[in-house]
Coordinates of C-alpha atoms and ligand atoms in Angstrom, one line a residue:
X223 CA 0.0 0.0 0.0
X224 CA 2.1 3.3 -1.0
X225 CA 1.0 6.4 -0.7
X226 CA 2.5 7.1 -4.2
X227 CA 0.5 7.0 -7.4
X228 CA 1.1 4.5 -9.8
X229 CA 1.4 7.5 -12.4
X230 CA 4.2 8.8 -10.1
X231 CA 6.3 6.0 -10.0
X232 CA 5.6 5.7 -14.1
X233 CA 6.6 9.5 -14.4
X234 CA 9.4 9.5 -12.5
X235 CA 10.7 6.3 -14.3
X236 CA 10.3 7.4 -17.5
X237 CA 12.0 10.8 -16.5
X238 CA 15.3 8.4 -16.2
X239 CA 14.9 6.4 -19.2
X240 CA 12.7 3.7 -18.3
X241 CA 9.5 3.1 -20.0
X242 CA 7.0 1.1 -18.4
X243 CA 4.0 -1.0 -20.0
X244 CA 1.3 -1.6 -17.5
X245 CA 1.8 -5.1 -14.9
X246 CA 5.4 -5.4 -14.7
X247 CA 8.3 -6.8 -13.1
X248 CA 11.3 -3.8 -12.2
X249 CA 14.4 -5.3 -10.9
X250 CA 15.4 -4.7 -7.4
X251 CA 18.1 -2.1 -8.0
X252 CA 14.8 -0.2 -9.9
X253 CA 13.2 -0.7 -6.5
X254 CA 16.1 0.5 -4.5
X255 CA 16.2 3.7 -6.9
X256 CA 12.4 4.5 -6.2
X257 CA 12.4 4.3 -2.5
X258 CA 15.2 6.6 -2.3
X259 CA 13.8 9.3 -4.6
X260 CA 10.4 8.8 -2.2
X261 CA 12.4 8.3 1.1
X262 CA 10.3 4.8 2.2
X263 CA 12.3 2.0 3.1
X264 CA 12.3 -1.3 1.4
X265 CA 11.3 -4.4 2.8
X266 CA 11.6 -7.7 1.0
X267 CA 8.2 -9.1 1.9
X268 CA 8.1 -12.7 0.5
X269 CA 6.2 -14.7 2.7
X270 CA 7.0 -18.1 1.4
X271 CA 10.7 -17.2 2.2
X272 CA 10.1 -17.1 5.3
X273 CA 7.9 -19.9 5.6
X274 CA 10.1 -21.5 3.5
X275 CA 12.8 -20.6 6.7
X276 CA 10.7 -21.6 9.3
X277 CA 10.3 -25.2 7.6
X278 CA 14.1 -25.5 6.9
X279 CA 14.4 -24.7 10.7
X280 CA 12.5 -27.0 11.9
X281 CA 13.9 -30.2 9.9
X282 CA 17.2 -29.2 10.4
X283 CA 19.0 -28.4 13.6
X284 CA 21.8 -26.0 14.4
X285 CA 24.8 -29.0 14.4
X286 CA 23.5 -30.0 10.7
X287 CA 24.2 -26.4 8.8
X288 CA 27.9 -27.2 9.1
X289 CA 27.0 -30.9 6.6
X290 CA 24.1 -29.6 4.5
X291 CA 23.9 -31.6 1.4
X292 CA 21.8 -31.2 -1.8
X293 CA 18.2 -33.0 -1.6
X294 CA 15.9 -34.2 -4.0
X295 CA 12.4 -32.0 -4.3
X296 CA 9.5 -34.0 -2.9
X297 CA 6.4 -33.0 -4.8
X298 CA 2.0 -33.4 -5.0
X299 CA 0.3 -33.6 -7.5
X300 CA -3.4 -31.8 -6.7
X301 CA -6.5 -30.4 -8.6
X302 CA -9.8 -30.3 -9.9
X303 CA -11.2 -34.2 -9.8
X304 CA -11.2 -35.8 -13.3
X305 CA -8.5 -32.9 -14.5
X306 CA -6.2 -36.0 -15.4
X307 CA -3.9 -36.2 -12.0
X308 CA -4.1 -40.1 -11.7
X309 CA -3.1 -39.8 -15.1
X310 CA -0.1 -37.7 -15.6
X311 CA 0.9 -39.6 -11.9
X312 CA 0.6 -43.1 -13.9
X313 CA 2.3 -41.7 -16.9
X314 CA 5.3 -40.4 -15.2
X315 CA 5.6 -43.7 -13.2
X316 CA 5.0 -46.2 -16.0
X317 CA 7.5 -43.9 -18.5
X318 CA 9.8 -43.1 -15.7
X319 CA 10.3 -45.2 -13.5
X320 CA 9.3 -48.8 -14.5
X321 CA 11.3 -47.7 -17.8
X322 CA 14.4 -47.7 -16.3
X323 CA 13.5 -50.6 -14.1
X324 CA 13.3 -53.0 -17.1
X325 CA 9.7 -54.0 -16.4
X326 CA 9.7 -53.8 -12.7
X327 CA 6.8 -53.9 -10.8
X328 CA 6.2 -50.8 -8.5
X329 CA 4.1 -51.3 -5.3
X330 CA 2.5 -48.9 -3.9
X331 CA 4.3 -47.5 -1.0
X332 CA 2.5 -43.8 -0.9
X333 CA 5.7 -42.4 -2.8
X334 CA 7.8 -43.2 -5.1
X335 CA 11.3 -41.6 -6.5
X336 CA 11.2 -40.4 -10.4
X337 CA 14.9 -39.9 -12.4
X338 CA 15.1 -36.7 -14.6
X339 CA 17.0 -36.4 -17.3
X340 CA 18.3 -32.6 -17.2
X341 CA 21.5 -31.5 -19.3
X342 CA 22.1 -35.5 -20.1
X343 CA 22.6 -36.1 -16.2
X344 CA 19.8 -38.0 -14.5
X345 CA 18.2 -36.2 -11.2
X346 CA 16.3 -37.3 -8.5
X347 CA 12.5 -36.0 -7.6
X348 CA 10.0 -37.6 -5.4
X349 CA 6.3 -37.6 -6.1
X350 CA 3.7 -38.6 -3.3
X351 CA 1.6 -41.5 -4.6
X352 CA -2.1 -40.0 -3.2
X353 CA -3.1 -36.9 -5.7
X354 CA -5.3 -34.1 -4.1
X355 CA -5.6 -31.8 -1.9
X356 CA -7.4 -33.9 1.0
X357 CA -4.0 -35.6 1.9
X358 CA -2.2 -32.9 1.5
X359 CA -3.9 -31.2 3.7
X360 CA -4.4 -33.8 6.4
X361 CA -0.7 -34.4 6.9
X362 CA -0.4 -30.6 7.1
X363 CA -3.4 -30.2 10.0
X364 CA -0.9 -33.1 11.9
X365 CA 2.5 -30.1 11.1
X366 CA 3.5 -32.0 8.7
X367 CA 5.8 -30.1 5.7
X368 CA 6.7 -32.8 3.4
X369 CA 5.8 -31.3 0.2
X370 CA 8.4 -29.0 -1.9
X371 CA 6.7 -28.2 -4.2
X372 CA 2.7 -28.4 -5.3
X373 CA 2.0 -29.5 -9.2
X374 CA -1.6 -27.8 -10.0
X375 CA -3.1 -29.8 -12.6
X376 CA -5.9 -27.9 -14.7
X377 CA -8.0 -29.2 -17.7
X378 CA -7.8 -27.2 -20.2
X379 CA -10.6 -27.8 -21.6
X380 CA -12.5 -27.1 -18.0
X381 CA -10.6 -24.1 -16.4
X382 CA -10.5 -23.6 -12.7
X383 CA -13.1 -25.6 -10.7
X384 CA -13.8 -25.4 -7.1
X385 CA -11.3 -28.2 -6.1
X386 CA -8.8 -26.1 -8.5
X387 CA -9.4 -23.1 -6.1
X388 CA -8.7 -25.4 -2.6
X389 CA -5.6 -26.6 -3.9
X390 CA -4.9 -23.7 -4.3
X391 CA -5.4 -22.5 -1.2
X392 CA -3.8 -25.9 0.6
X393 CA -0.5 -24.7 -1.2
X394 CA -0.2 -21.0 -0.6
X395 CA -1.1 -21.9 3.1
X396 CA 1.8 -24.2 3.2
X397 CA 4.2 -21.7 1.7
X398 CA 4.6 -24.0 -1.0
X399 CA 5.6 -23.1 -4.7
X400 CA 3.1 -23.8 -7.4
X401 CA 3.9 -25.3 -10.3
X402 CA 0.6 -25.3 -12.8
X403 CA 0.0 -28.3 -15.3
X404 CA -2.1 -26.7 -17.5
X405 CA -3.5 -30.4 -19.4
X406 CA -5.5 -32.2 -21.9
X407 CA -3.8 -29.6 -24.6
X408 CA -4.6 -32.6 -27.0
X409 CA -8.7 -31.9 -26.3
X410 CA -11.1 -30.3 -28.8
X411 CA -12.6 -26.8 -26.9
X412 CA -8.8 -27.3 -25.3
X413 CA -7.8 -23.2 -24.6
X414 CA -4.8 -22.8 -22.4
X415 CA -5.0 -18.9 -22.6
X416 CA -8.3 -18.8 -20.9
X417 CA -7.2 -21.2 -18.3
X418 CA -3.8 -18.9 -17.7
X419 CA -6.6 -15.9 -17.5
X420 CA -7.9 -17.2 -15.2
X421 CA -5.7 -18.3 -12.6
X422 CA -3.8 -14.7 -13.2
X423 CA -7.5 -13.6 -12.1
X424 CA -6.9 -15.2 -8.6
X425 CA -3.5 -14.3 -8.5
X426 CA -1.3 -16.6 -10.0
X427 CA 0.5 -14.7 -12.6
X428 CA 1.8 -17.3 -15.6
X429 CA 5.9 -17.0 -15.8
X430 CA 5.4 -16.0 -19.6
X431 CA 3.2 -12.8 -18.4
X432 CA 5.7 -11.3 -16.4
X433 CA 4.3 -13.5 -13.0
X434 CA 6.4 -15.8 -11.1
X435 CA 4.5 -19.3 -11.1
X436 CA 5.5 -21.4 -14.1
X437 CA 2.6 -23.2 -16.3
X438 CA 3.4 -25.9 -18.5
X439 CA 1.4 -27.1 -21.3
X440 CA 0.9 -31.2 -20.9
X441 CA -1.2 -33.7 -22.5
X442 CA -0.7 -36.4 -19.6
X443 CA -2.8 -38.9 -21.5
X444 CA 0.2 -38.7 -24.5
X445 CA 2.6 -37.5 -22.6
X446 CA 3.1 -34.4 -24.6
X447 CA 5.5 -31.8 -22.7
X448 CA 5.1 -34.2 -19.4
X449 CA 9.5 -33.5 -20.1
X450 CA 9.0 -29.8 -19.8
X451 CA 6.9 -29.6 -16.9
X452 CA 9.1 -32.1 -14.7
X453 CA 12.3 -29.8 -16.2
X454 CA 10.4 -27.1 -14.8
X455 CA 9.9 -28.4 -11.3
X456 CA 13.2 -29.3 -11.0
X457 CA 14.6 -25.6 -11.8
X458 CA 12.2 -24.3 -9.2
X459 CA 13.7 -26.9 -6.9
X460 CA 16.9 -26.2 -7.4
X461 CA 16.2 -22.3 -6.6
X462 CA 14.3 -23.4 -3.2
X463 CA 18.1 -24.9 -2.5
X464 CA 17.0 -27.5 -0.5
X465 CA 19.5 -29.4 1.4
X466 CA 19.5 -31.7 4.7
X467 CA 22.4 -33.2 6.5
X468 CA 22.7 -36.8 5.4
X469 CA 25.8 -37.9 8.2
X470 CA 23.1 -37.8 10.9
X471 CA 20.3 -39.9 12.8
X472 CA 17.3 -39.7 11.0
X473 CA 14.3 -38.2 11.2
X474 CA 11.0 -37.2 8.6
X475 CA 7.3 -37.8 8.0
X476 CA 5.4 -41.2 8.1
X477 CA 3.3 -40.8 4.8
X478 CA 1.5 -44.0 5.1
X479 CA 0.8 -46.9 7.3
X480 CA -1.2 -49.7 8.0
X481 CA -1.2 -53.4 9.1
X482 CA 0.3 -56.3 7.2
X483 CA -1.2 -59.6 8.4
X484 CA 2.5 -61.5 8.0
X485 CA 4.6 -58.6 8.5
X486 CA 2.6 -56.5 11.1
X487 CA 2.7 -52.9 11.6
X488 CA 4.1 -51.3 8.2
X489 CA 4.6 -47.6 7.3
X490 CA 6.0 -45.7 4.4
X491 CA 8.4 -42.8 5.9
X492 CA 9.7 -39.7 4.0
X493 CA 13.3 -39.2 5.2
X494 CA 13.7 -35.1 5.9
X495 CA 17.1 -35.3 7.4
X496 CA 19.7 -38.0 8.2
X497 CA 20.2 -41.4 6.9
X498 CA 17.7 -44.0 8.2
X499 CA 19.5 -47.5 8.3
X500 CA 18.6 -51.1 9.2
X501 CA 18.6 -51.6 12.8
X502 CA 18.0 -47.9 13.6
X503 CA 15.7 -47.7 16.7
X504 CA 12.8 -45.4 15.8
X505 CA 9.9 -43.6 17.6
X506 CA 6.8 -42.2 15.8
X507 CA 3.9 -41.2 18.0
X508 CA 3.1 -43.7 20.2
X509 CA 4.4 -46.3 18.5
X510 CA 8.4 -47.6 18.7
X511 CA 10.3 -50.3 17.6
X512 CA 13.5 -51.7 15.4
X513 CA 13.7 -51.2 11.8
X514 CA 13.7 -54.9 10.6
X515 CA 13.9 -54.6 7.3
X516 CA 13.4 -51.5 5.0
X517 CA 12.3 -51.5 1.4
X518 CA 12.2 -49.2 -1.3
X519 CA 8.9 -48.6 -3.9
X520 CA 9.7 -51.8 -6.2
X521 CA 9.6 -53.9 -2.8
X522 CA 13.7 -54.2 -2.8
X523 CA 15.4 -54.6 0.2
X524 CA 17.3 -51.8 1.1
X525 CA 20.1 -51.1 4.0
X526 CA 19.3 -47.2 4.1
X527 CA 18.0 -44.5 3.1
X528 CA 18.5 -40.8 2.7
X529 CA 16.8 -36.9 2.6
X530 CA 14.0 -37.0 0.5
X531 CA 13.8 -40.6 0.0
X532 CA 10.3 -42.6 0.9
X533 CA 11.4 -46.1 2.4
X534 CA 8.8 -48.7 3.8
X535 CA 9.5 -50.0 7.1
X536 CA 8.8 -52.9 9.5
X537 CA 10.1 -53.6 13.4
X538 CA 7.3 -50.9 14.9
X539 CA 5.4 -52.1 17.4
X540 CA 1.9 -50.2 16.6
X541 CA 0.5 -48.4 13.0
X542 CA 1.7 -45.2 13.3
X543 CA -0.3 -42.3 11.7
X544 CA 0.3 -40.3 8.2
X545 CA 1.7 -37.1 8.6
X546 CA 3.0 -37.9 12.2
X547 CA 7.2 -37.1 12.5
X548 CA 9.3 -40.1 13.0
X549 CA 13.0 -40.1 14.9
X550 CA 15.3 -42.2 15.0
X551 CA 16.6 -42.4 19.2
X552 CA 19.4 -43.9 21.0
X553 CA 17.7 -47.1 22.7
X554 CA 14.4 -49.0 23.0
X555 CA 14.4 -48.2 26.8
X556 CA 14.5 -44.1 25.3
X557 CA 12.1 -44.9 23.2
X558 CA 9.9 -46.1 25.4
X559 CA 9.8 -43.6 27.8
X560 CA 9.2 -40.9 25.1
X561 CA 6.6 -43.0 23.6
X562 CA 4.5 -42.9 27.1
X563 CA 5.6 -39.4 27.7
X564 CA 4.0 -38.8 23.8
X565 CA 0.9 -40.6 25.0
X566 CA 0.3 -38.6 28.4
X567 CA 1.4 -35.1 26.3
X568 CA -1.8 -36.6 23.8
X569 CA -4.2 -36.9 26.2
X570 CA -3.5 -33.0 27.6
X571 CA -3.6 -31.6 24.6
X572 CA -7.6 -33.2 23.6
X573 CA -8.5 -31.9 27.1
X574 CA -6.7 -28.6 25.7
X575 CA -8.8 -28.2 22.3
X576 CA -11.8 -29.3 24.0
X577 CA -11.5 -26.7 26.4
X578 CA -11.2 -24.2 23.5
X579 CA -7.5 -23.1 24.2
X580 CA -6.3 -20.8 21.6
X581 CA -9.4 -21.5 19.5
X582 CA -10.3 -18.7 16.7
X583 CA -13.8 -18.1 16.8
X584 CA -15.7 -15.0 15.8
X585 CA -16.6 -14.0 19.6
X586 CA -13.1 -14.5 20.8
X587 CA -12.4 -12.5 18.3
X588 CA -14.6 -9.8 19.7
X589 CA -13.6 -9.8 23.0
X590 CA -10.0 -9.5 21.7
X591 CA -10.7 -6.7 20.2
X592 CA -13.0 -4.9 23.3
X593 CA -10.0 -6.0 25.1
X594 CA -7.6 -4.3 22.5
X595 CA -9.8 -1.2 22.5
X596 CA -9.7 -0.5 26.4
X597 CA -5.6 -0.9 25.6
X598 CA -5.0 1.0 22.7
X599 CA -4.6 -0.2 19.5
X600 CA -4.5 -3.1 18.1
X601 CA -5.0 -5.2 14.8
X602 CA -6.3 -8.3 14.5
X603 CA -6.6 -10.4 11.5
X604 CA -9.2 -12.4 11.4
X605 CA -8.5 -15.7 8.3
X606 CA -11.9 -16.8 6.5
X607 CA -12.7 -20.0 4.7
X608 CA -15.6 -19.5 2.9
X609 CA -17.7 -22.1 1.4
X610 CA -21.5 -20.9 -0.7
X611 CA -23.7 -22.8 -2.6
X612 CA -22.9 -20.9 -5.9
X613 CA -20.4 -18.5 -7.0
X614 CA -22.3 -15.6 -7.5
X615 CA -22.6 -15.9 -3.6
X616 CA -19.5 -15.4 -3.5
X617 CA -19.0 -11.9 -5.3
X618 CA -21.8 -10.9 -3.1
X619 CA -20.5 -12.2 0.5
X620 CA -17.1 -10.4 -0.2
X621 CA -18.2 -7.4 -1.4
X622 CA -20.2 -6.8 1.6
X623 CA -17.4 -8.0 4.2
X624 CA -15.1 -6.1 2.1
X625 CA -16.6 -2.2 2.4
X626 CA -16.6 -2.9 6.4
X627 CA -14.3 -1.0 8.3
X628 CA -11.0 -2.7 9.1
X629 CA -9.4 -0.4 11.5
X630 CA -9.4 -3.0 14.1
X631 CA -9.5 -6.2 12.2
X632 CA -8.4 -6.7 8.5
X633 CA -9.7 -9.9 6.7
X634 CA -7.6 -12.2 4.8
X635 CA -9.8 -15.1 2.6
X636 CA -7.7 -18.1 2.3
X637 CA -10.3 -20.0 0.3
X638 CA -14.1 -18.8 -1.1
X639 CA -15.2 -21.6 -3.0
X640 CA -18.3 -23.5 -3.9
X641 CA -19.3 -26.7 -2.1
X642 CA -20.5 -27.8 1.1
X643 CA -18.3 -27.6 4.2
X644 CA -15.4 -30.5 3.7
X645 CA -12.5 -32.3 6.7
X646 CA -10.3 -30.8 3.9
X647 CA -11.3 -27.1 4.4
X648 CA -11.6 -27.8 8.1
X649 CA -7.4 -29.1 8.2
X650 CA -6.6 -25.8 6.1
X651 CA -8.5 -23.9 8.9
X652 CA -6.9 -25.6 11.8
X653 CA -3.2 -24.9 9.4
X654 CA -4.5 -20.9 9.1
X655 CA -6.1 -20.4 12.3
X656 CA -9.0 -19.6 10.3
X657 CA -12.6 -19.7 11.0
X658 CA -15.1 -21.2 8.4
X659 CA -18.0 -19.2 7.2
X660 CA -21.0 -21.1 4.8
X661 CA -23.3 -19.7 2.8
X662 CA -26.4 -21.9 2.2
X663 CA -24.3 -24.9 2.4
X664 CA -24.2 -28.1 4.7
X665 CA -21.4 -29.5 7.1
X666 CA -21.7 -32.9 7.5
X667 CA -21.6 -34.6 10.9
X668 CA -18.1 -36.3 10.2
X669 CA -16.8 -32.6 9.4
X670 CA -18.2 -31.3 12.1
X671 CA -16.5 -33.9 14.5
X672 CA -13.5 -33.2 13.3
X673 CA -14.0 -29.6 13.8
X674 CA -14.5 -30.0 17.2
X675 CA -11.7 -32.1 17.6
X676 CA -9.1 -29.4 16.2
X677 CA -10.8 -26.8 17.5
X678 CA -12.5 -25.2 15.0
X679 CA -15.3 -22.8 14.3
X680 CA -17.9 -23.7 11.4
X681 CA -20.5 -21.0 11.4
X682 CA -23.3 -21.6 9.0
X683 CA -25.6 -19.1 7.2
X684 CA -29.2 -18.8 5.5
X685 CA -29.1 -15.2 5.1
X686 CA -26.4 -13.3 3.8
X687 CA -27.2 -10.3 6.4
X688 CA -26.7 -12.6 9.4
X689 CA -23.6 -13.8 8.1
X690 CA -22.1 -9.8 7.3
X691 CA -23.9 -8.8 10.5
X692 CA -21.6 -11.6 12.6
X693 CA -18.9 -10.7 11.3
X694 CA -19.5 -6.9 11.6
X695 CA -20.5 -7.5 15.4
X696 CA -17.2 -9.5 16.0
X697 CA -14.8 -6.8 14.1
X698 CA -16.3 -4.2 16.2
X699 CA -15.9 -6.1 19.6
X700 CA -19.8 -6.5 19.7
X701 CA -20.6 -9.5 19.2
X702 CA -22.0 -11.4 22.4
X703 CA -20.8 -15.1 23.4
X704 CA -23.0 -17.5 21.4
X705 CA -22.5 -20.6 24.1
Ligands
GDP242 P1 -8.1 -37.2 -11.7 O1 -9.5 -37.4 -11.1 O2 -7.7 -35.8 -11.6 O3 -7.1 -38.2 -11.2 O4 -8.3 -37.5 -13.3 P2 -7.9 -38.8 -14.1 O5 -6.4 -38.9 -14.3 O6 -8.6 -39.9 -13.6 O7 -8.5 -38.3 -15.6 C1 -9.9 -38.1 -15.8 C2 -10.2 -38.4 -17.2 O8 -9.5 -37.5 -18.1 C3 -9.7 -39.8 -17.7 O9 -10.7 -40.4 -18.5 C4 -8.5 -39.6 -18.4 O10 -8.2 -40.5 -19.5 C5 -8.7 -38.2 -19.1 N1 -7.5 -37.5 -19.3 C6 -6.5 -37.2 -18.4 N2 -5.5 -36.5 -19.0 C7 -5.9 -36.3 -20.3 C8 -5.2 -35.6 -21.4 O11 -4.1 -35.1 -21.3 N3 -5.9 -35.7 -22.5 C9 -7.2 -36.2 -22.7 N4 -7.7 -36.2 -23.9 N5 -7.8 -36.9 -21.7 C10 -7.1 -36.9 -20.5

């Protein structure tokens, strides 16, 4: 928001030999040159940098930066159902990887590790075996960050649909790059421009426009471009620079796990940092145990295995759950004791939520602001998930919210979308601190239960002045208690 006209900063450009032509990108010495001649300070404001930090900081630990070692990307596939994910999925694993298998048989393992041929030299990506955006974000409601980077498939012959919009929207929250699959280029009615209109319309701005999120044009059915688009996710891998410390116990994600009847209790792990070997005791929740045997997605045995890479895993003692960390620890007697510890930390933390600690509704809301009133000032902003019965709701819902006041509380949208109330928009609430507003839509009682259980908010509307008037009350520190 600058206080300077658009028109100024064009006119004072053009005074030193720089013409401008509407939307476009200046380079940061440009920048740099403006804010002096204005006197305002520059501030690189890149939020998925510093998300992008806060992940790296959390994997890795202060001892690793001195052994930080290149990493594969780790990447999800999500989108609109029936915009041909399963598709491009099975034709990069049947032309990738079973290719230079000789005919091997992949198993599914929930992830599977793809070579790239870039410059004549083969790389290494990873893809997650379970498309959408319901996985992703479940693991991410459970603080999981496995995903680098997010591949948004969209038809081309379809254009953005409401599960185009949540993916979306399960990305940005994550802080993840977008990559966007623009497919079915071979299809009659097939118009990639209007589908890159689009998406510039909400914001992501096509690489070839001047923008910064990369769209290839695939046919995943004949594998047209499928190349391209995985030479293109691996350059914006390599700028994420993503690195881990392989000379080190490990530690990562489980992205899958169930119950074998001969083998037991069997999980798929991502490995985030370290090298996970045979014989390594682990701890993942609540369960614990000695790695038996590990195997990699075309059921090998294998001794270890490294950042990035997905191994299956037997010695546990219990089914762990998806999206819960995993560490390797000195001793079954430590692992143990953390395991219990885990168990009793568990049981606090659902009397916690229950109790409505740190929940985001719209009346703790207002009495944050009352309270911020009586103390001086103090901005709140309050994160939405909408869901309406038909777009046109939509325009109407955020034009209202928009034109009230924010001097207390600004709104942010993270999602506006058609479609009744899903566990998916609930875990990218619970990731956002959001509260979820419908329009004329249903919540089922599963969602509902799992709102509860996270701790949060679903508010459901019939008339669209209730729903404004809510919010209104709750921005000005009005509205009363509902329990
Ligand atoms: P998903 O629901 O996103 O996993 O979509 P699918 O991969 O199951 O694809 C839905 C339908 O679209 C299937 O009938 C595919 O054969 C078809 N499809 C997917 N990709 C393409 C494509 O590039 N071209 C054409 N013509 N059809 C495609």
């Amino acid at each position: 928001n600058l206080a300077i006209s658009e028109g100024e900063i064009f006119g004072y450009l053009f005074s030193r030999g720089i013409k401008m032509r509407g939307v476009q990108c200046i380079d940061r010495d440009v920048v740099k040159m403006i804010c002096r001649e204005y006197e305002v300070e520059v501030i690189d404001a890149d939020p998925t940098r510093v998300e992008d930090m806060a992940r790296k900081k959390e994997i890795l630990d202060e001892e690793d930066l001195d052994s930080l070692e290149d990493r594969p990307p780790v990447l999800t596939i999500m989108g609109h159902v029936d915009h041909g994910k399963t598709t491009l999925l099975d034709y990069i694993r049947t032309s990738k990887v079973v290719a230079s298998e000789a005919g091997g048989i992949t198993q599914g393992i929930g992830a599977y590790v793809v070579p790239v041929p870039i410059d004549g030299k083969l790389q290494t990506c990873v893809f997650l075996d379970t498309p959408g955006h319901e996985a992703f974000g479940a693991m991410r409601a459970r603080g999981a960050r496995v995903t680098d980077i997010a591949i948004i498939v969209v038809a081309a012959d379809d254009g953005i649909r409401p599960q185009t919009n949540e993916a979306i929207a399960h990305a940005k929250a994550a802080g993840v790059p977008i990559v966007v699959a623009i497919n079915k280029i071979d299809k009659d009615g097939a118009n990639p421009d209007r589908v890159m209109e689009e998406l510039a319309s909400i914001g992501l701005m096509p690489e070839d426009w001047g923008g910064d999120v990369p769209m290839v044009q695939v046919s995943a059915l004949k594998g047209d471009n499928v190349d391209e688009l995985l030479e293109t996710v691996m350059l914006v891998a390599e700028l994420q620079d993503l690195k881990a410390n392989p000379h080190r116990s490990a530690k990562g994600t489980v992205i899958e796990a169930g119950l074998d009847k001969s083998k037991g209790p069997i999980a798929t792990f991502i490995v985030q940092n370290g090298t996970l070997k045979k014989g390594d005791i682990i701890i993942s929740g609540e369960a614990f145990g000695k790695v038996r045997a590990l195997f990699d997605e075309k059921g090998n045995h294998v001794d270890q295995a490294g950042p990035s890479i997905p191994v299956q895993v037997i010695g546990l003692n219990n089914v762990p759950i998806a999206g819960d960390e995993f560490e390797v620890v000195s001793s079954l007697d430590a692992a143990r004791e953390k395991a219990e510890a885990r168990a009793e930390a568990l049981k606090n933390d659902h009397i916690a939520t229950q109790a409505g600690y740190g929940k985001v509704t719209l009346s703790s809301l207002a009495s944050a602001v009352s309270r911020g009133r009586l103390s001086g000032l103090d901005v709140h902003q309050l994160n939405i998930v909408m869901k309406v019965d038909v777009q046109g709701s939509i325009e109407a819902i955020t034009q209202a919210l928009r034109v009230l006041p924010q001097d207390n509380v600004t709104l942010k949208f993270l999602l506006q979308s058609p479609g009744d109330i899903s566990t998916s928009d609930v875990d990218l609430a619970v990731v956002t601190k959001a509260i979820i507003l419908g329009f004329n839509v249903k919540a089922p009682g599963s969602v509902k239960t799992h709102a509860d259980n996270k701790g949060v908010e679903i508010r459901l509307y019939k008339v669209i002045y209730d729903l404004i008037d809510d919010v209104r009350k709750a921005m000005e520190g009005l509205l009363e208690p509902v329990e």
